[in-house]
Coordinates of C-alpha atoms in Angstrom, one line a residue:
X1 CA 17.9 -22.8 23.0
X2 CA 19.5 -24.4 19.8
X3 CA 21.7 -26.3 22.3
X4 CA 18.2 -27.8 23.6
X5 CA 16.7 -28.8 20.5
X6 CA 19.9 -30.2 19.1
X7 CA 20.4 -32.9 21.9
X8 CA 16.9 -34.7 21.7
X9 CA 18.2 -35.1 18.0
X10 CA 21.7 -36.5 18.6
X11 CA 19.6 -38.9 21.1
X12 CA 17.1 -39.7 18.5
X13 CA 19.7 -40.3 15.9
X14 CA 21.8 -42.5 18.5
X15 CA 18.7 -44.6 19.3
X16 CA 17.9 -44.9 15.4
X17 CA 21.2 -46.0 14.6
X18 CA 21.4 -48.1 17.6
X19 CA 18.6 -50.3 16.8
X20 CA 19.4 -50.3 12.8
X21 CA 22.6 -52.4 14.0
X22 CA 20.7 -54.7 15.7
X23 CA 18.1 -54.7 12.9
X24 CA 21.3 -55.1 10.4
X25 CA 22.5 -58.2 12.2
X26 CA 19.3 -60.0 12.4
X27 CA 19.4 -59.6 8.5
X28 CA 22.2 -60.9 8.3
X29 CA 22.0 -63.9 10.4
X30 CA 18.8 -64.2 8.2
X31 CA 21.1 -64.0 5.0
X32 CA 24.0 -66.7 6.7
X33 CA 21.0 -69.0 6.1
X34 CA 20.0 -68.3 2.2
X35 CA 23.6 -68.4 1.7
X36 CA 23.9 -72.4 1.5
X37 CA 23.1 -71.8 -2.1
X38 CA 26.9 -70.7 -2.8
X39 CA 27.6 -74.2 -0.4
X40 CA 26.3 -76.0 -4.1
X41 CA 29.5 -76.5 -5.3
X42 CA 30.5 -78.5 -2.1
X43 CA 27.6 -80.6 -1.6
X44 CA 27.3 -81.2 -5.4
X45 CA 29.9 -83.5 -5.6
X46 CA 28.6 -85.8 -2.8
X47 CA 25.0 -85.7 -4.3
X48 CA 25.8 -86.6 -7.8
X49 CA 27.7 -89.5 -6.4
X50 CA 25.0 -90.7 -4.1
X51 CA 22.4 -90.6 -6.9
X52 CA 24.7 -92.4 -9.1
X53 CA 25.6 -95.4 -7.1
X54 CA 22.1 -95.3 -4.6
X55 CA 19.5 -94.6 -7.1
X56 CA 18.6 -96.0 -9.9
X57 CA 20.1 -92.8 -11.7
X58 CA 23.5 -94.1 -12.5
X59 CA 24.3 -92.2 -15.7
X60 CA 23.7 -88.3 -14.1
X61 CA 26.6 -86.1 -14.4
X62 CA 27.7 -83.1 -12.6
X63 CA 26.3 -81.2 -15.7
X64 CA 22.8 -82.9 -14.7
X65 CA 23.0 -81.5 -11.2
X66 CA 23.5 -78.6 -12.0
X67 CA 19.9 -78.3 -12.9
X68 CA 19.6 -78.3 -9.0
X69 CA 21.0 -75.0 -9.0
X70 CA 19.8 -73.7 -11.8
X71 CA 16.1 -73.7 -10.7
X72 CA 17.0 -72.7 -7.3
X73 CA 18.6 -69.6 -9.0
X74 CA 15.2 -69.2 -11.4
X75 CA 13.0 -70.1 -7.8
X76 CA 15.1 -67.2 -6.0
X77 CA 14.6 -64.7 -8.9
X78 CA 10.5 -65.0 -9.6
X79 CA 9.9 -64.7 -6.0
X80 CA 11.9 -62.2 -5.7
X81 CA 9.2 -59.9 -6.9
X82 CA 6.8 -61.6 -5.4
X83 CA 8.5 -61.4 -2.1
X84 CA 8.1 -57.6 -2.7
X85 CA 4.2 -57.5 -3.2
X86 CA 4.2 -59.7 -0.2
X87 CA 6.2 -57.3 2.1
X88 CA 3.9 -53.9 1.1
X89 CA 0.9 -56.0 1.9
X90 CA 1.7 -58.2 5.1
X91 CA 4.5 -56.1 6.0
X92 CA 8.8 -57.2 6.4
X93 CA 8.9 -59.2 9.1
X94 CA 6.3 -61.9 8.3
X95 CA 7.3 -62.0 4.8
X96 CA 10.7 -63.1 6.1
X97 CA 9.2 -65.5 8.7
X98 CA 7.0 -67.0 5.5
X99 CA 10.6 -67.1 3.3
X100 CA 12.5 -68.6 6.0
X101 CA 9.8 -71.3 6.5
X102 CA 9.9 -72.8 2.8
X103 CA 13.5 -72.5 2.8
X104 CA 14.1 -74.4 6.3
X105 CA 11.2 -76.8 5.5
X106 CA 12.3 -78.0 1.6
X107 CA 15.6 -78.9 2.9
X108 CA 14.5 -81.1 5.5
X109 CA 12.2 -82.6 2.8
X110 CA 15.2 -83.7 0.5
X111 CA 16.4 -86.0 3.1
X112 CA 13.6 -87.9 1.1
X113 CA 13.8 -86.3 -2.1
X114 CA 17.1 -87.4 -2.8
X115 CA 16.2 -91.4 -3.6
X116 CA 14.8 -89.1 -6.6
X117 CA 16.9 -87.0 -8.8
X118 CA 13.4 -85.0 -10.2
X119 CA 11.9 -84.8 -6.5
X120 CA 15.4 -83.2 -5.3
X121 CA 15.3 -81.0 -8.4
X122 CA 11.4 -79.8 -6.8
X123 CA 12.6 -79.4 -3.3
X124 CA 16.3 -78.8 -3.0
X125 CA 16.6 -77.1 -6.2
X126 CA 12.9 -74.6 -7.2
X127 CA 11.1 -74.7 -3.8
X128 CA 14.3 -73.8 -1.7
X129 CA 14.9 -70.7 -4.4
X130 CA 11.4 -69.9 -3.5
X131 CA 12.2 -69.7 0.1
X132 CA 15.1 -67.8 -0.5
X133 CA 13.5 -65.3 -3.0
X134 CA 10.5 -64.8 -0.6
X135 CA 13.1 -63.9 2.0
X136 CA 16.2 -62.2 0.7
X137 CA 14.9 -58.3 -0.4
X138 CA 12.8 -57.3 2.4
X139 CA 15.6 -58.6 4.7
X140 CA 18.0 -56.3 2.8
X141 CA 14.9 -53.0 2.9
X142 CA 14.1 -53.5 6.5
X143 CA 17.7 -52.9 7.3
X144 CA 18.3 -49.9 5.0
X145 CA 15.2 -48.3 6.5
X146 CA 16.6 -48.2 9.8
X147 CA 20.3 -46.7 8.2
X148 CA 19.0 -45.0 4.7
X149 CA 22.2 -42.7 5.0
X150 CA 24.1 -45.5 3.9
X151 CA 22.6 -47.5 1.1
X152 CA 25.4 -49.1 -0.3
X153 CA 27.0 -50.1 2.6
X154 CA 24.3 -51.1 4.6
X155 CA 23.4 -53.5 1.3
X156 CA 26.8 -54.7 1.5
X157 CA 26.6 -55.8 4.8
X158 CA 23.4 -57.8 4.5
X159 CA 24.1 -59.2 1.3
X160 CA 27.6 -60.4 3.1
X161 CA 26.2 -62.5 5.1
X162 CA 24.5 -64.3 1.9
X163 CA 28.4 -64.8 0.8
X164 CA 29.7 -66.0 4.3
X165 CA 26.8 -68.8 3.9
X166 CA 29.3 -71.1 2.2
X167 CA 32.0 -70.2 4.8
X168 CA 29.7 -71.3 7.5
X169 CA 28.3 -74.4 6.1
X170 CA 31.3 -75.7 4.0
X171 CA 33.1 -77.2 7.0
X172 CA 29.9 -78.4 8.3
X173 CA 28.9 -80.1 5.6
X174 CA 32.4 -81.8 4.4
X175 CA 33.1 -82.8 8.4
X176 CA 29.7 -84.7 8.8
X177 CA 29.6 -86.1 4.8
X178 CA 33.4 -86.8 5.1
X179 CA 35.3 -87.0 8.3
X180 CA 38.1 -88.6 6.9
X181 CA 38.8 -86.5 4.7
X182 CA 38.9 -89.2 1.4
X183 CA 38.7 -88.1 -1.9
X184 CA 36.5 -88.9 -5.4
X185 CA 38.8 -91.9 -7.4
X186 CA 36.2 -93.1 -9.7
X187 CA 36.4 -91.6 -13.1
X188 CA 34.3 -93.4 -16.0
X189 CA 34.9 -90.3 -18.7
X190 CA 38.5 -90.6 -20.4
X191 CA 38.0 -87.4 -22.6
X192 CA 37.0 -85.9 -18.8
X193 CA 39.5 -87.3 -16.5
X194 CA 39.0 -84.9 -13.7
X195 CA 35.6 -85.6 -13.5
X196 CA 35.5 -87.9 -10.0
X197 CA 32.9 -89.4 -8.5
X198 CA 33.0 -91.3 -5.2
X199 CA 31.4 -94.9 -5.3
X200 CA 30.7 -98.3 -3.5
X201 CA 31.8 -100.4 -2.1
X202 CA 34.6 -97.8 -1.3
X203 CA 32.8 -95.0 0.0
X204 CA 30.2 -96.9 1.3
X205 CA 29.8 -94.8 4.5
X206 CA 30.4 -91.5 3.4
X207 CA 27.3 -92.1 1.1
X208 CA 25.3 -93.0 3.6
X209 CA 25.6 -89.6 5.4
X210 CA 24.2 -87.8 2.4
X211 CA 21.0 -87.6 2.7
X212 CA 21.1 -86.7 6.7
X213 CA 23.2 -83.5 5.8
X214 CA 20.4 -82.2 4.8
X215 CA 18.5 -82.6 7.9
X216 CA 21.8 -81.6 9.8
X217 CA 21.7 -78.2 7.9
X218 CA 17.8 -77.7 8.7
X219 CA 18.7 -77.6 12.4
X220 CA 21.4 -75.1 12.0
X221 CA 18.8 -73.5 9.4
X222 CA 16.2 -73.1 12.2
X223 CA 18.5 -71.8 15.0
X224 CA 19.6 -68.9 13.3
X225 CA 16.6 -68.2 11.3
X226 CA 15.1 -67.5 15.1
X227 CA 17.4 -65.3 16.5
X228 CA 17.6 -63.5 13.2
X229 CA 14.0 -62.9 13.4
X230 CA 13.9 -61.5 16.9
X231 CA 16.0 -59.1 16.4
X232 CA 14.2 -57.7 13.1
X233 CA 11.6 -54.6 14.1
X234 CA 9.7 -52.6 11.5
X235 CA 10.9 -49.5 11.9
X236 CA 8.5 -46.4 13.2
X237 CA 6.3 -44.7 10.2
X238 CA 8.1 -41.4 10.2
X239 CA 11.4 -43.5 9.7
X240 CA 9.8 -45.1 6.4
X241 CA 8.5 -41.6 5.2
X242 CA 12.3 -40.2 5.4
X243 CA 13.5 -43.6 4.2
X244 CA 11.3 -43.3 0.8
X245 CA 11.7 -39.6 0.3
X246 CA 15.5 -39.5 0.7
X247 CA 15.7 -36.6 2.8
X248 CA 18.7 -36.2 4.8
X249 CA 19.6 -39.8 4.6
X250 CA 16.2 -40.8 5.6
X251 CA 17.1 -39.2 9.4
X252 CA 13.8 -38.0 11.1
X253 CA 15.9 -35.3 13.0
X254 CA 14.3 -33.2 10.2
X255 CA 11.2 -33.4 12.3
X256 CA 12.1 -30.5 14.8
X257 CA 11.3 -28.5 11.4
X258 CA 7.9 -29.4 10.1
X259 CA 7.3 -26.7 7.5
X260 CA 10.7 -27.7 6.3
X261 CA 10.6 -31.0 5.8
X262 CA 7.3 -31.0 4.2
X263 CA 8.6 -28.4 1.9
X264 CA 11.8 -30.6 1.1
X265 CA 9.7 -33.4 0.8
X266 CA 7.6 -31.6 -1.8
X267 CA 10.6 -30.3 -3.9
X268 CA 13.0 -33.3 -3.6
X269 CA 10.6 -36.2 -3.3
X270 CA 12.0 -38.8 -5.8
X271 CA 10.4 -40.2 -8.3
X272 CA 9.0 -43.4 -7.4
X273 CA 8.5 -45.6 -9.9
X274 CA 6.6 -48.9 -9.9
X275 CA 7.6 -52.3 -11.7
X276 CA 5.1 -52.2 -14.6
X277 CA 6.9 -48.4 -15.2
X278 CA 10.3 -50.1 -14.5
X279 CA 10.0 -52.2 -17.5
X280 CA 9.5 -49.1 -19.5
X281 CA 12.5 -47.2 -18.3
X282 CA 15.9 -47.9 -20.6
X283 CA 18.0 -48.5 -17.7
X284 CA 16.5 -50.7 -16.0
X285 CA 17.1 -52.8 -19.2
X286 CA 21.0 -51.8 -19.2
X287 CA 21.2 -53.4 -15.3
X288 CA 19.0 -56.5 -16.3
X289 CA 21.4 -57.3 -19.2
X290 CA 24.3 -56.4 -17.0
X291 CA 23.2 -58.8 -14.4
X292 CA 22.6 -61.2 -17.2
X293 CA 26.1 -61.4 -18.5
X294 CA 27.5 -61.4 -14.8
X295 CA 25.4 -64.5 -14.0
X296 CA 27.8 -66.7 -16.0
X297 CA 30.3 -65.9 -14.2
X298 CA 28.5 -66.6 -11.1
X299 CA 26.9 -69.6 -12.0
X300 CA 30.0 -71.2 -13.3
X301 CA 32.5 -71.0 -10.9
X302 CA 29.6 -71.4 -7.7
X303 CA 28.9 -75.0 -9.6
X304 CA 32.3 -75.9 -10.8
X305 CA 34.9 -74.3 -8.4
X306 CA 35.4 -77.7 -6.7
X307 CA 34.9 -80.1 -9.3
X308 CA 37.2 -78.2 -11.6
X309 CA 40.0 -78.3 -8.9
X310 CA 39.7 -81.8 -7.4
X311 CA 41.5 -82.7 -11.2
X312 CA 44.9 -81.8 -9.6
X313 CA 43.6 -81.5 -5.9
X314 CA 43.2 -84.7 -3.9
X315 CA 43.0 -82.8 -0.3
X316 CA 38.9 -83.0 0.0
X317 CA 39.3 -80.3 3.5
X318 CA 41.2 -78.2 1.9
X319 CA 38.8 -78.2 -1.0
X320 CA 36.6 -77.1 1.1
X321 CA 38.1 -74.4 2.9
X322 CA 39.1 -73.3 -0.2
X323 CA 35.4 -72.6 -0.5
X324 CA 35.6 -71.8 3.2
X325 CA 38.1 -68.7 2.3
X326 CA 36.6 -68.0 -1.3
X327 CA 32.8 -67.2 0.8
X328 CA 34.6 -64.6 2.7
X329 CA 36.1 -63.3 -0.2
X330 CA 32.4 -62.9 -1.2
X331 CA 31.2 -61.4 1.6
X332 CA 33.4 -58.9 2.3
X333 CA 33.4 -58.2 -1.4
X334 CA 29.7 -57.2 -1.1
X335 CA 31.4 -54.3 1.3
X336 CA 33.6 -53.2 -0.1
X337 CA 32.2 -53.0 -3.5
X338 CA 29.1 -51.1 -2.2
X339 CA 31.3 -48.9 -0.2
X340 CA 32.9 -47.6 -3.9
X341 CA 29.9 -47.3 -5.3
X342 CA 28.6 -44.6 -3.1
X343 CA 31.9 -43.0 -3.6
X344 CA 33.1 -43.3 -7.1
X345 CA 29.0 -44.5 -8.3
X346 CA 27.9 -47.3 -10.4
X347 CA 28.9 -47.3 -13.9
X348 CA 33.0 -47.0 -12.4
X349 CA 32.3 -49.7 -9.9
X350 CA 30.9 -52.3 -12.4
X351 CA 33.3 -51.3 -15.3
X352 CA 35.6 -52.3 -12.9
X353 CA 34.4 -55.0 -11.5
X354 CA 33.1 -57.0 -15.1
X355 CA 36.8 -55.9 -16.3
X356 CA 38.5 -58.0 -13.3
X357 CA 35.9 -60.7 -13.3
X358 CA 36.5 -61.5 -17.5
X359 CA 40.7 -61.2 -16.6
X360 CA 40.3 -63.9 -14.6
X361 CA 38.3 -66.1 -16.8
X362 CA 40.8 -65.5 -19.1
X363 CA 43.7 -67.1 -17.4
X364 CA 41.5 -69.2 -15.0
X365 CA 42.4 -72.7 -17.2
X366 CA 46.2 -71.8 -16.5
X367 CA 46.0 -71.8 -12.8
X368 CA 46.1 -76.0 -12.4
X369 CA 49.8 -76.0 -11.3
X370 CA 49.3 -75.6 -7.2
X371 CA 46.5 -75.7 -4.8
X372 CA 47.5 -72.7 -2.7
X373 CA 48.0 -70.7 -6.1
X374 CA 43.9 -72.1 -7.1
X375 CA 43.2 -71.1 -3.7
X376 CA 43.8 -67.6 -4.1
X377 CA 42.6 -67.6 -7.5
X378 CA 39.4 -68.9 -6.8
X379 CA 39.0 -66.6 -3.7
X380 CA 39.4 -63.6 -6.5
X381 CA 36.8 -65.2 -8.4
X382 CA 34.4 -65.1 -5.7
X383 CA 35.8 -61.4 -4.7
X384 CA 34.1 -60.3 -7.9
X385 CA 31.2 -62.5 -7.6
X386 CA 29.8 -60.8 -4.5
X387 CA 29.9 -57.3 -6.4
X388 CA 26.8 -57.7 -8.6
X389 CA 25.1 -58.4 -5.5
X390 CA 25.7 -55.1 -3.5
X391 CA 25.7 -52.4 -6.5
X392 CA 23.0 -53.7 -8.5
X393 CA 20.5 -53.2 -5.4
X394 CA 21.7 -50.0 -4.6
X395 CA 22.0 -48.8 -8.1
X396 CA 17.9 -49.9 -8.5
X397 CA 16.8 -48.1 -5.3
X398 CA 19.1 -45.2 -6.0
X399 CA 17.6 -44.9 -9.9
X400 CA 14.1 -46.0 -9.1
X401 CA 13.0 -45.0 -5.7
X402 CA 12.7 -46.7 -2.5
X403 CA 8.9 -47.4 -2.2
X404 CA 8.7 -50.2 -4.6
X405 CA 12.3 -51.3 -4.1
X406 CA 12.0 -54.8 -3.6
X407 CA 9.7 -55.4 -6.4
X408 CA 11.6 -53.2 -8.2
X409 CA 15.1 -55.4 -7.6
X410 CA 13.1 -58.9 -7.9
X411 CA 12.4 -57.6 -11.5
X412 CA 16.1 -56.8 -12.0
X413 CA 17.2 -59.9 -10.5
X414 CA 14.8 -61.9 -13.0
X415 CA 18.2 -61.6 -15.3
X416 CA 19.0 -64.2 -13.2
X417 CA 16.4 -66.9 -14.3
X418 CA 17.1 -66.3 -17.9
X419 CA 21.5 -66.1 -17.0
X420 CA 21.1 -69.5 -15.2
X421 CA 19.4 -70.9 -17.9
X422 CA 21.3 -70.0 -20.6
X423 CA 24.9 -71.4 -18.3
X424 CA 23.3 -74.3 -18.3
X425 CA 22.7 -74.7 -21.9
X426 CA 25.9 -73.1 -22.6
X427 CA 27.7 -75.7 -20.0
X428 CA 25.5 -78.7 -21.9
X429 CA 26.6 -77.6 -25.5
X430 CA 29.9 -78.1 -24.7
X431 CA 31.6 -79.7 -21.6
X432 CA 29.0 -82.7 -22.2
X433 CA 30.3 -83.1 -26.1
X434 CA 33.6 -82.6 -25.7
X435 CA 34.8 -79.2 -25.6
X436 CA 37.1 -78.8 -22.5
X437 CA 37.2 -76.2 -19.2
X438 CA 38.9 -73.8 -20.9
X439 CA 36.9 -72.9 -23.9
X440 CA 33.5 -72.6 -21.7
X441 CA 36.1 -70.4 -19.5
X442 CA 36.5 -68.3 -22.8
X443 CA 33.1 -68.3 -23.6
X444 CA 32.4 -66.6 -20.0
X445 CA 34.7 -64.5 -20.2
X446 CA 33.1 -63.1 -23.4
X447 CA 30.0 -62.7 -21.9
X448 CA 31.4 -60.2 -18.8
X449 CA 33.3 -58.2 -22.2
X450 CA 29.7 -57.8 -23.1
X451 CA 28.4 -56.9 -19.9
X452 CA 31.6 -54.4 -19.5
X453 CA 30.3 -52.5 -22.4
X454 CA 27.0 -52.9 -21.8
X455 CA 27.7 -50.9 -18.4
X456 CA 29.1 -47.9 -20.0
X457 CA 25.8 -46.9 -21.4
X458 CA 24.1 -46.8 -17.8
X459 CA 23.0 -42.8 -17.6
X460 CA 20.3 -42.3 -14.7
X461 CA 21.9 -40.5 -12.0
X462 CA 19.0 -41.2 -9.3
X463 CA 15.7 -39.6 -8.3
X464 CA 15.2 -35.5 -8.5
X465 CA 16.6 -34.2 -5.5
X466 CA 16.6 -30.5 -4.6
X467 CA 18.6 -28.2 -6.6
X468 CA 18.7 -25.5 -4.4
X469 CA 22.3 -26.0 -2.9
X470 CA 21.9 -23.9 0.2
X471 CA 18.4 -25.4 1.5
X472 CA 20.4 -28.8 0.4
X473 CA 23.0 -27.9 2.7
X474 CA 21.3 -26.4 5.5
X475 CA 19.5 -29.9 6.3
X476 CA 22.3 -32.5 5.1
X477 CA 20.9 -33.7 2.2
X478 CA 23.3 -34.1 -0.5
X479 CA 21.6 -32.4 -4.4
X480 CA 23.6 -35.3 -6.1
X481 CA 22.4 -38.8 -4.1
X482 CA 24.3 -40.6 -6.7
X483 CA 27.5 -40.2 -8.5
X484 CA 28.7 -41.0 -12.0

């Protein structure tokens, strides 16, 4: 008889996990998309130079593009939240479709916008963040729904596909911009010598595929966008009940039991906690300012990776598959570092991570003597970058509860807003007057010292689960969901 009831729940549990997978990889085809951001540093030095020499912006500077970034960082992180009100009233899947839409559609605009630095700021730079911030949580959710038993993986794995972005459209864009592979020569700053821009009469034709890479990357935009979509399902209501309680992973083999799920339900249901409570709780403030401090690090090297190397680099392809490599680095990052922190927890995984991220800031001005040893360097860089984006996720929806998760994370991820700004003022106060690479690199690096300590205070160890370690055990559900 227990043989009999047992296999309808291996089957059920096959067919859930089955159709997670399929859900997971439609998120991340989703996420290959929204990735382009990380592409910035790529496209950035073919933008500046085509505003400079075919617009009637001549003077901007890379540290004036970088504006682009910035408020496609603060467009990502306001809609974040409201990406999450979005998805709890009009559900995943349409949210996504409505993310996907602004983000596909603002790109093909700035094949206009770009005869205007300020019109490219509004559609390349906050309106694609909006797109992206509409889109990017309820991708993530939908997919951890389908597989709750494995949080921090299945986070990884979604959030990968956001790093391999740049790995996907790097060569795509550098092979249609620049086929023949030439590289920046013009120079006008002598206290900035690395600082290359390409120009007429020169690079005459390589500046005149600029502004149809954008349209080039739209296409590619809407391809995937549609087969990512297809493959998305909400998943059935018992599967979001067991999702948001945390019960046995979130497996609705637990329904062969009624009395006992409702009763584990009643005694382990986790406490759910809504944003305006959020902004009460201490550590949600301890991962905002952790975040914070880990955005300079992200927005420095995803604006200046390539700039910063073509100083003693004149190979533009292998520039760019140096970005190529360095988004795989990211995206398998997002794995792995989720995968440790469900094993070894949060605090442990981000100690680690800020401590490796701030030792390579350190040393990163000393690295100018090869371009396979900046190859490997920057491909560490971006190794640590992809970190924040797996645990912090996991670490919200772990600490806060699952039923307001994506609000819940948008708010965390509005660190972001406030980190890219302050890189940018940072980045203005001192490359633009003088002060060279290394010192900003310094100045980074201090920030992720901060963020390292500010990690050891992180205390919340989840949501009440049971206590009871024999019921806990009887039905797979772990009493400790997450580790210290």
């Amino acid at each position: 008889m227990e043989t009999n009831v047992m296999q309808p729940q291996a089957s059920a549990n096959m067919n859930q996990t089955a159709r997670g997978i399929v859900v997971l990889i439609g998120a991340v085809l989703i996420h290959i998309t929204l990735g382009v951001l990380y592409c910035f540093g790529n496209i950035s030095t073919y933008i500046v130079s085509y505003l400079r020499f075919r617009t009637d912006y001549d003077t901007v500077r890379f540290t004036n593009t970088q504006w682009i970034l910035t408020l496609m960082v603060c467009g990502q992180g306001t809609t974040m939240v409201i990406g999450g009100l979005m998805e709890r009233k009009i559900g995943a899947r349409l949210t996504i479709l409505v993310g996907c839409t602004i983000h596909t559609l603002t790109a093909a605009l700035s094949f206009f916008a770009i005869q205007s630095f300020y019109a490219l700021i509004v559609t390349y730079g906050v309106l694609f963040g909006f797109g992206i911030g509409i889109a990017y949580s309820p991708a993530m959710t939908l997919a951890m729904k389908w597989l709750p038993t494995y949080k921090g993986v299945v986070a990884g794995s979604v959030v990968a596909g956001f790093g391999l972005g740049a790995m996907v459209f790097n060569p795509i864009i550098t092979t249609f911009i620049n086929p023949n592979n030439t590289s920046p020569s013009y120079a006008p700053y002598p206290d900035h010598p690395s600082e290359k821009y390409y120009h007429d009469p020169e690079d005459s034709a390589l500046l005149d595929r600029v502004p149809y890479c954008f349209l080039v990357m739209a296409g590619f935009f809407i391809a995937l966008q549609v087969v990512g979509n297809l493959l998305l399902k909400s998943p059935p209501p018992v599967f979001e009940d067991f999702y948001e309680s945390g019960v046995n992973g979130g497996s609705p083999s637990l329904q062969h039991d009624s009395s006992a799920s409702n009763y584990l339900l009643q005694e382990a249901g986790p406490a759910e906690y809504t944003p305006l409570q959020l902004l009460k709780h201490r550590d949600f403030w301890i991962l905002w300012f952790t975040f914070l401090c880990n955005n300079q690090g992200i927005c420095y090297v995803s604006t200046y990776w390539k700039s910063f190397g073509q100083g003693f680099i004149t190979d533009d392809l292998f520039l760019a598959g140096i970005g190529s490599a360095a988004s795989v680095g990211n995206a398998f990052s997002r794995i792995i570092w989720g995968g440790i922190g469900d094993r070894l927890g949060f605090k442990v995984a981000m100690c680690t991570l800020q401590a490796l991220f701030a030792m390579l800031y350190i040393i990163m001005f000393f690295t100018q003597h090869g371009k396979w040893g900046y190859a490997i360097f920057v491909f560490c860089l971006f190794f640590c970058v992809g970190g924040s984006f797996s645990l912090l996720p996991a670490a919200t929806i772990r600490s806060f509860g699952s039923l307001n998760a994506t609000a819940n994370y948008g708010l965390v991820f509005t660190s972001a807003v406030v980190g890219a700004l302050l890189n940018i003022l940072i980045l203005n106060l001192t490359i633009n007057h003088g002060m060279s690479h290394q010192h900003v690199q310094w100045i980074i690096a201090a920030f992720l010292v901060a963020g390292f300590i500010n990690s050891t205070f992180f205390k919340f160890r989840g949501c009440p689960c049971v206590r009871r370690e024999e019921t806990s055990r009887e039905y797979g559900y772990s009493s400790v969901p997450y580790k210290e």
